[in-house]
Amino acid sequence: LGNFLPAVADTPVFLGQFFWTPNFNGKLTQIEQFWDVSTSSAWREAFLDEWEITHIVQGSFEQRLAAGTIQPPGKLVYDKSGIRIYDYQ
């Protein structure tokens, strides 16, 4: 999805293609922490607020990072073919 969404989304993405994402490695580390089962909900919400992120996409990459059940903040607005999208306002 990191190759597709930035092209069609009418909004910036936090982490997309490595050559188009400033500080890719630092952002990847934050994404890994977001999906870590030991990360607190408070940390996740603070992260989303700090970066003004309004939608969370959980595809196969994020599911592998989670290695467990993660309930991201926000309302589930899409759940099909292994992809979930949450609206966080």
PDB file of C-alpha atoms in Angstrom:
ATOM      1  CA  LEU A   1       0.000   0.000   0.000  1.00  0.00           C
ATOM      2  CA  GLY A   2       2.957   2.330   0.593  1.00  0.00           C
ATOM      3  CA  ASN A   3       3.442   2.531  -3.158  1.00  0.00           C
ATOM      4  CA  PHE A   4      -0.221   2.973  -4.031  1.00  0.00           C
ATOM      5  CA  LEU A   5      -1.824   5.202  -1.390  1.00  0.00           C
ATOM      6  CA  PRO A   6       0.488   8.207  -1.749  1.00  0.00           C
ATOM      7  CA  ALA A   7      -0.455   8.383  -5.422  1.00  0.00           C
ATOM      8  CA  VAL A   8      -4.218   8.340  -4.876  1.00  0.00           C
ATOM      9  CA  ALA A   9      -4.706   9.811  -1.393  1.00  0.00           C
ATOM     10  CA  ASP A  10      -5.752  13.417  -1.237  1.00  0.00           C
ATOM     11  CA  THR A  11      -3.613  13.853   1.867  1.00  0.00           C
ATOM     12  CA  PRO A  12       0.027  13.442   2.854  1.00  0.00           C
ATOM     13  CA  VAL A  13       1.162  10.050   4.099  1.00  0.00           C
ATOM     14  CA  PHE A  14       3.464   9.524   7.073  1.00  0.00           C
ATOM     15  CA  LEU A  15       5.435   6.656   5.532  1.00  0.00           C
ATOM     16  CA  GLY A  16       5.358   5.827   1.841  1.00  0.00           C
ATOM     17  CA  GLN A  17       8.029   4.993  -0.704  1.00  0.00           C
ATOM     18  CA  PHE A  18      11.480   5.161   0.835  1.00  0.00           C
ATOM     19  CA  PHE A  19      12.870   7.585  -1.746  1.00  0.00           C
ATOM     20  CA  TRP A  20       9.951  10.027  -1.320  1.00  0.00           C
ATOM     21  CA  THR A  21       9.716   9.877   2.480  1.00  0.00           C
ATOM     22  CA  PRO A  22      11.979  12.288   4.392  1.00  0.00           C
ATOM     23  CA  ASN A  23      13.753  10.512   7.286  1.00  0.00           C
ATOM     24  CA  PHE A  24      12.413   7.150   6.119  1.00  0.00           C
ATOM     25  CA  ASN A  25      14.388   5.072   8.649  1.00  0.00           C
ATOM     26  CA  GLY A  26      13.351   7.255  11.597  1.00  0.00           C
ATOM     27  CA  LYS A  27       9.708   7.116  10.551  1.00  0.00           C
ATOM     28  CA  LEU A  28       9.896   3.363  10.020  1.00  0.00           C
ATOM     29  CA  THR A  29      11.147   3.017  13.603  1.00  0.00           C
ATOM     30  CA  GLN A  30       8.121   4.997  14.817  1.00  0.00           C
ATOM     31  CA  ILE A  31       5.767   2.811  12.757  1.00  0.00           C
ATOM     32  CA  GLU A  32       7.349  -0.298  14.246  1.00  0.00           C
ATOM     33  CA  GLN A  33       6.785   1.122  17.723  1.00  0.00           C
ATOM     34  CA  PHE A  34       3.177   2.051  16.893  1.00  0.00           C
ATOM     35  CA  TRP A  35       2.395  -1.564  15.926  1.00  0.00           C
ATOM     36  CA  ASP A  36       4.374  -3.128  18.784  1.00  0.00           C
ATOM     37  CA  VAL A  37       1.973  -4.931  21.129  1.00  0.00           C
ATOM     38  CA  SER A  38       3.839  -3.541  24.156  1.00  0.00           C
ATOM     39  CA  THR A  39       3.275   0.097  23.109  1.00  0.00           C
ATOM     40  CA  SER A  40       0.664   1.897  25.180  1.00  0.00           C
ATOM     41  CA  SER A  41      -2.517   3.361  23.736  1.00  0.00           C
ATOM     42  CA  ALA A  42      -1.467   6.730  25.169  1.00  0.00           C
ATOM     43  CA  TRP A  43       1.768   6.630  23.129  1.00  0.00           C
ATOM     44  CA  ARG A  44      -0.155   5.749  19.966  1.00  0.00           C
ATOM     45  CA  GLU A  45      -2.616   8.600  20.454  1.00  0.00           C
ATOM     46  CA  ALA A  46       0.178  11.090  21.226  1.00  0.00           C
ATOM     47  CA  PHE A  47       2.004   9.960  18.065  1.00  0.00           C
ATOM     48  CA  LEU A  48      -1.112  10.430  15.913  1.00  0.00           C
ATOM     49  CA  ASP A  49      -1.803  13.838  17.465  1.00  0.00           C
ATOM     50  CA  GLU A  50       1.794  15.024  17.063  1.00  0.00           C
ATOM     51  CA  TRP A  51       1.869  14.169  13.367  1.00  0.00           C
ATOM     52  CA  GLU A  52      -1.791  15.189  12.789  1.00  0.00           C
ATOM     53  CA  ILE A  53      -2.574  11.738  11.403  1.00  0.00           C
ATOM     54  CA  THR A  54      -6.274  11.229  10.735  1.00  0.00           C
ATOM     55  CA  HIS A  55      -6.353   7.785   9.123  1.00  0.00           C
ATOM     56  CA  ILE A  56      -4.551   4.566   9.988  1.00  0.00           C
ATOM     57  CA  VAL A  57      -4.115   1.910   7.330  1.00  0.00           C
ATOM     58  CA  GLN A  58      -3.440  -1.636   8.488  1.00  0.00           C
ATOM     59  CA  GLY A  59      -2.382  -3.908   5.657  1.00  0.00           C
ATOM     60  CA  SER A  60      -0.275  -7.052   5.607  1.00  0.00           C
ATOM     61  CA  PHE A  61       2.940  -5.174   6.456  1.00  0.00           C
ATOM     62  CA  GLU A  62       1.416  -3.634   9.575  1.00  0.00           C
ATOM     63  CA  GLN A  63      -0.175  -6.934  10.580  1.00  0.00           C
ATOM     64  CA  ARG A  64       3.236  -8.619  10.463  1.00  0.00           C
ATOM     65  CA  LEU A  65       4.708  -5.818  12.579  1.00  0.00           C
ATOM     66  CA  ALA A  66       1.979  -6.197  15.179  1.00  0.00           C
ATOM     67  CA  ALA A  67       2.669  -9.909  15.737  1.00  0.00           C
ATOM     68  CA  GLY A  68      -0.455  -9.925  17.866  1.00  0.00           C
ATOM     69  CA  THR A  69      -3.717  -8.093  18.220  1.00  0.00           C
ATOM     70  CA  ILE A  70      -3.506  -4.308  18.128  1.00  0.00           C
ATOM     71  CA  GLN A  71      -6.623  -2.158  18.302  1.00  0.00           C
ATOM     72  CA  PRO A  72      -5.581   1.188  16.844  1.00  0.00           C
ATOM     73  CA  PRO A  73      -7.329   4.296  18.107  1.00  0.00           C
ATOM     74  CA  GLY A  74     -10.209   5.495  15.997  1.00  0.00           C
ATOM     75  CA  LYS A  75     -13.236   4.071  14.272  1.00  0.00           C
ATOM     76  CA  LEU A  76     -12.924   1.172  11.838  1.00  0.00           C
ATOM     77  CA  VAL A  77     -14.299   2.500   8.531  1.00  0.00           C
ATOM     78  CA  TYR A  78     -13.039  -0.140   6.099  1.00  0.00           C
ATOM     79  CA  ASP A  79     -12.351  -3.857   6.505  1.00  0.00           C
ATOM     80  CA  LYS A  80     -11.968  -5.866   3.320  1.00  0.00           C
ATOM     81  CA  SER A  81      -9.429  -8.213   1.737  1.00  0.00           C
ATOM     82  CA  GLY A  82      -7.057  -8.021   4.693  1.00  0.00           C
ATOM     83  CA  ILE A  83      -6.936  -4.224   4.775  1.00  0.00           C
ATOM     84  CA  ARG A  84      -8.384  -2.148   7.593  1.00  0.00           C
ATOM     85  CA  ILE A  85      -8.670   1.627   7.680  1.00  0.00           C
ATOM     86  CA  TYR A  86      -9.387   3.540  10.876  1.00  0.00           C
ATOM     87  CA  ASP A  87     -10.648   7.115  11.054  1.00  0.00           C
ATOM     88  CA  TYR A  88      -8.940   8.954  13.898  1.00  0.00           C
ATOM     89  CA  GLN A  89     -10.336  12.436  14.596  1.00  0.00           C
TER      90      GLN A  89
END
